[in-house]
mmCIF file of C-alpha atoms in Angstrom:
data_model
loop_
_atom_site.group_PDB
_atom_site.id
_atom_site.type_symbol
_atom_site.label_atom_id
_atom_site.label_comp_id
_atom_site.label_asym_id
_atom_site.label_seq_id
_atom_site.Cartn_x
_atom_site.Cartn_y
_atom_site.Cartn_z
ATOM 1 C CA UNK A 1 216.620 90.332 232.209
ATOM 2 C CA UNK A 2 213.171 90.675 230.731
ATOM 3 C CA UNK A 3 214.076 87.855 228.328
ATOM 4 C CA UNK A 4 214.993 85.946 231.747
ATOM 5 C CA UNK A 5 211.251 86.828 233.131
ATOM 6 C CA UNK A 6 209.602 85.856 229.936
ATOM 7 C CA UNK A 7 211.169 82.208 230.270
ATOM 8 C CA UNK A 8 211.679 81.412 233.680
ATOM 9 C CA UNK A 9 209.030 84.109 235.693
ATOM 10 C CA UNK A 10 205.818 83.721 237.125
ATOM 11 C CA UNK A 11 204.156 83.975 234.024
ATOM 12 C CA UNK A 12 206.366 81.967 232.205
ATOM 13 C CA UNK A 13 205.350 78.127 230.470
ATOM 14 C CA UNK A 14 205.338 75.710 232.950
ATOM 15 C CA UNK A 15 207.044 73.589 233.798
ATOM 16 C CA UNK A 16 209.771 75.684 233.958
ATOM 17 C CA UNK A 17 213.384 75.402 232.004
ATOM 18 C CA UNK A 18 215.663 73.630 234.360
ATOM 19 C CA UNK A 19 218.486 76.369 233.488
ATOM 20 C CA UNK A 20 216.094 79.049 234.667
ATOM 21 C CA UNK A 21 217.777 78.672 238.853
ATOM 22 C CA UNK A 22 221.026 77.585 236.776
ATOM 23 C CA UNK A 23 224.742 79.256 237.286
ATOM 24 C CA UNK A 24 226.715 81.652 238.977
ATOM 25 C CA UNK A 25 224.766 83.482 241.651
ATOM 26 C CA UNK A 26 224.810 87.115 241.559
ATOM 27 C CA UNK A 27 223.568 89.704 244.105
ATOM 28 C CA UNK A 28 222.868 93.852 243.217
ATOM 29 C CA UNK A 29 225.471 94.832 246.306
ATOM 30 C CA UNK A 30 228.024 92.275 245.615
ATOM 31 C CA UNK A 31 229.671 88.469 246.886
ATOM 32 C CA UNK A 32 229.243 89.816 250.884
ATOM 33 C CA UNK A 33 225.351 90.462 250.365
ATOM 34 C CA UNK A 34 225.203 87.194 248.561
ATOM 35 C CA UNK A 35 226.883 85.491 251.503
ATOM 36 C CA UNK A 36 224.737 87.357 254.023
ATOM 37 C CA UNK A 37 221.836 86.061 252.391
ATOM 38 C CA UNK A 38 223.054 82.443 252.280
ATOM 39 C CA UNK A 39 223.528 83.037 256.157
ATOM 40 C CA UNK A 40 219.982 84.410 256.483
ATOM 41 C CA UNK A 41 218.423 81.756 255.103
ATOM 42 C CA UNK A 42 220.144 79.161 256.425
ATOM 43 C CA UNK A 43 219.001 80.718 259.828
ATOM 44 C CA UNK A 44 215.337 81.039 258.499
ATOM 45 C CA UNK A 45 215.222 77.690 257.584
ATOM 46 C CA UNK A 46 216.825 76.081 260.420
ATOM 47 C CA UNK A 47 214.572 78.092 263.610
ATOM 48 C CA UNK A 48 211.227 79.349 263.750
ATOM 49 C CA UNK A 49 210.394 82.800 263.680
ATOM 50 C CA UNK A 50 210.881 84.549 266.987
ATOM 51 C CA UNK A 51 214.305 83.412 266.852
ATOM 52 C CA UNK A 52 214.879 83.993 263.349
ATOM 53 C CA UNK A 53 214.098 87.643 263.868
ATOM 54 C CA UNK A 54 216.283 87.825 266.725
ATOM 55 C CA UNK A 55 219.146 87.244 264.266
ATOM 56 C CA UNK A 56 217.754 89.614 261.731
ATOM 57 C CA UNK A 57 217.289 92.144 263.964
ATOM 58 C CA UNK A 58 220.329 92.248 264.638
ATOM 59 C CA UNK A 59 222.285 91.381 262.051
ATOM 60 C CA UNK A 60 220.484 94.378 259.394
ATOM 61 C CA UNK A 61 219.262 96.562 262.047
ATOM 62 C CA UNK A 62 222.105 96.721 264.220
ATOM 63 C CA UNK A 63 225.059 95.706 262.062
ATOM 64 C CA UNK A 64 223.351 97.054 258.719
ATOM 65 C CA UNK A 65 224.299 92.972 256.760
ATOM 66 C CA UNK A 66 227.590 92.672 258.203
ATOM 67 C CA UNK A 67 228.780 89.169 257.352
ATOM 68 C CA UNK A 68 231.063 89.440 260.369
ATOM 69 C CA UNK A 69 228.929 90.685 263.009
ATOM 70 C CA UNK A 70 226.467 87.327 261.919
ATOM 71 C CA UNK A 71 228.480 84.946 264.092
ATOM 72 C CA UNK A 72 227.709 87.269 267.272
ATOM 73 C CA UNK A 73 224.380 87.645 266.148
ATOM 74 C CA UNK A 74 223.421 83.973 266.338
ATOM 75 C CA UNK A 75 225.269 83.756 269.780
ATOM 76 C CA UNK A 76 222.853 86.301 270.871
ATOM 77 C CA UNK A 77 219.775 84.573 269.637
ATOM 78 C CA UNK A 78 220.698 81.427 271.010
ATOM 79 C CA UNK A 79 221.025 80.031 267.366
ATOM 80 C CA UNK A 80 223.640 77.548 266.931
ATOM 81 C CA UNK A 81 226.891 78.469 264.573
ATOM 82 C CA UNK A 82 227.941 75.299 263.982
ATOM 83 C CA UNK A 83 224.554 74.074 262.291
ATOM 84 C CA UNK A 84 224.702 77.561 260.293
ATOM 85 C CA UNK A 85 228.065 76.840 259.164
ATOM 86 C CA UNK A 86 227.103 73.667 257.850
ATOM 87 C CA UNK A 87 224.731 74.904 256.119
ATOM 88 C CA UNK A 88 226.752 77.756 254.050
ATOM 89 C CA UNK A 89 229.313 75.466 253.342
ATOM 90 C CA UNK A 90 227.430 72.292 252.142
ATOM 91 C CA UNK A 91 226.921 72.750 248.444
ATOM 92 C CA UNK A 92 223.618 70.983 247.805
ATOM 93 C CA UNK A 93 222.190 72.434 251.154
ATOM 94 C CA UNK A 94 223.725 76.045 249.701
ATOM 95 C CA UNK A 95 222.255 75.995 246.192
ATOM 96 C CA UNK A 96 219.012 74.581 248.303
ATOM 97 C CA UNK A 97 218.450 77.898 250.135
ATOM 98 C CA UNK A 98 219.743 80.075 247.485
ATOM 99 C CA UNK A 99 217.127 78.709 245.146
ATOM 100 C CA UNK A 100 214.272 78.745 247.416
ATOM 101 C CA UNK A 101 214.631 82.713 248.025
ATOM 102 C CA UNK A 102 215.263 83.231 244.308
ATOM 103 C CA UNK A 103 211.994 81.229 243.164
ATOM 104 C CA UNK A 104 210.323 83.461 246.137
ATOM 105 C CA UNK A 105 212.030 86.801 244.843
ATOM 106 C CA UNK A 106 210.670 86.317 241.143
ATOM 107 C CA UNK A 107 207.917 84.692 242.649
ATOM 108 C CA UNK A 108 206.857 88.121 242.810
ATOM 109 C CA UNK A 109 207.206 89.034 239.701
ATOM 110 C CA UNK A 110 206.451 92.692 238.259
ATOM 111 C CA UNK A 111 205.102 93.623 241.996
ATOM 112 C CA UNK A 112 208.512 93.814 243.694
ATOM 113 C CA UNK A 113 209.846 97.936 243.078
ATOM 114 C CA UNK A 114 212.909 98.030 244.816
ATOM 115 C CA UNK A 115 214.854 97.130 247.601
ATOM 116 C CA UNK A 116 213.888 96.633 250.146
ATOM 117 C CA UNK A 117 210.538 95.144 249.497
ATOM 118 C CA UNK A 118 208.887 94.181 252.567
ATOM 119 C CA UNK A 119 205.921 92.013 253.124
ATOM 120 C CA UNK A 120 204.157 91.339 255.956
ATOM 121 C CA UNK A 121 201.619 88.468 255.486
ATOM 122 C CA UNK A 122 201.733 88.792 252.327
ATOM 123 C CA UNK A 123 200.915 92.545 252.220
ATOM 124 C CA UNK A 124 203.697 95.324 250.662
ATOM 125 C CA UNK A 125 204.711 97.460 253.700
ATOM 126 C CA UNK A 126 204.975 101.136 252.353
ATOM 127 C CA UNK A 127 207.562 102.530 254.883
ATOM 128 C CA UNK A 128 210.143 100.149 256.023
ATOM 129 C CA UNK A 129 210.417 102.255 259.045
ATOM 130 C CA UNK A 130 206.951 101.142 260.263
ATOM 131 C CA UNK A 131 208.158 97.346 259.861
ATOM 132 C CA UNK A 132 207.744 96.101 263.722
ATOM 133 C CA UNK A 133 204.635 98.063 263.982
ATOM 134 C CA UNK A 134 203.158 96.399 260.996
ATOM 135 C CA UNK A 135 204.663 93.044 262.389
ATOM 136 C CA UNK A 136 203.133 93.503 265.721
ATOM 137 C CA UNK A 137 199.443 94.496 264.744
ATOM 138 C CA UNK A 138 199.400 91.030 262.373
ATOM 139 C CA UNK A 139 201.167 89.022 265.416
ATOM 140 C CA UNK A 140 198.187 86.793 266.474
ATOM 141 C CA UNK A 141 197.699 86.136 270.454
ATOM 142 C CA UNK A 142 198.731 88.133 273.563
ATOM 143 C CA UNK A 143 200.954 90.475 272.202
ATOM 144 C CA UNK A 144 204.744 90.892 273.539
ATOM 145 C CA UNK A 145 205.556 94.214 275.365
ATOM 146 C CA UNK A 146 207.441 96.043 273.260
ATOM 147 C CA UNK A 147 204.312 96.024 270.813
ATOM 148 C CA UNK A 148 202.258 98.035 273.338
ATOM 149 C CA UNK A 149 205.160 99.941 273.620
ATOM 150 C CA UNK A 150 205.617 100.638 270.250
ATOM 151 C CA UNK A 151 202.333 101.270 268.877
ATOM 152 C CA UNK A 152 202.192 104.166 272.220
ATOM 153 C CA UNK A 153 205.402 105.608 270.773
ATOM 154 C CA UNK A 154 203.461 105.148 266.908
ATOM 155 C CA UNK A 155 200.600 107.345 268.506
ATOM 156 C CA UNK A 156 202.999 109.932 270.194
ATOM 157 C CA UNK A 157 204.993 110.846 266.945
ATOM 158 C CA UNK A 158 201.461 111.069 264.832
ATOM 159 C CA UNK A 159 200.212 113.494 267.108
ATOM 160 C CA UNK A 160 203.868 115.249 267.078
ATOM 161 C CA UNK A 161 203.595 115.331 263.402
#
């Protein structure tokens, strides 16, 4: 692996070895994450954002990745499952979104820890568990309900604590 980083990282010679995004892709929890993925980012690159996080919502935070809960998922997010589809099972399109996430992953190079990383404009977020109040204090504009809501509920459990 550090061999790997050395020739194909973000530190690495440009321009970069075209067998550095090369092969079989592999994924730490298995072929089902790696498909999950594929679906993810076939959603992210297909809607903008307040849909896209519709879907993830729900598919990690309610269904904790589950490839089969995606299709009802989308359905509630008003995200269409034929374009999705299309996109998971054309090749080019595939490898496409798979690269673009890996070049992003070691895009980060020595800074990403662990799993999961999470950053919010750019900025690690230390506990994953303060994700959509991190994600509503950087919204910009007239911010939705459930971020007042939230950061009141934020406030509550710091004073409980």
């Amino acid at each position: 692996m550090f061999c790997w980083i050395a020739q194909c990282g973000p530190t690495a010679k440009q321009p970069l070895d075209s067998d550095c995004f090369s092969g079989d892709i592999i994924c730490q929890n298995g072929p089902e994450e790696c498909q999950g993925n594929l679906i993810e980012g076939c959603v992210v690159k297909y809607y903008t954002s307040n849909v896209y996080a519709s879907f993830l919502d729900c598919a990690e935070g309610d269904h904790s990745g589950s490839v089969a809960a995606m299709p009802g998922c989308a359905a509630t997010a008003n995200i269409d499952w034929n374009l999705i589809s299309s996109c998971i099972n054309n090749v080019t399109e595939a490898n496409e979104v798979h690269l673009t996430y890996a070049q992003k992953t070691i895009a980060l190079g020595a800074a990403k820890q662990g799993t999961p990383w999470i950053l919010v404009n750019g900025v690690v977020l230390k506990d994953p568990d303060d994700l959509f109040l991190a994600v509503c204090e950087a919204y910009q504009g007239v911010k939705p309900l459930p971020c007042g809501m939230a950061y009141h509920e934020h406030l509550l459990t710091k004073k409980i604590e």
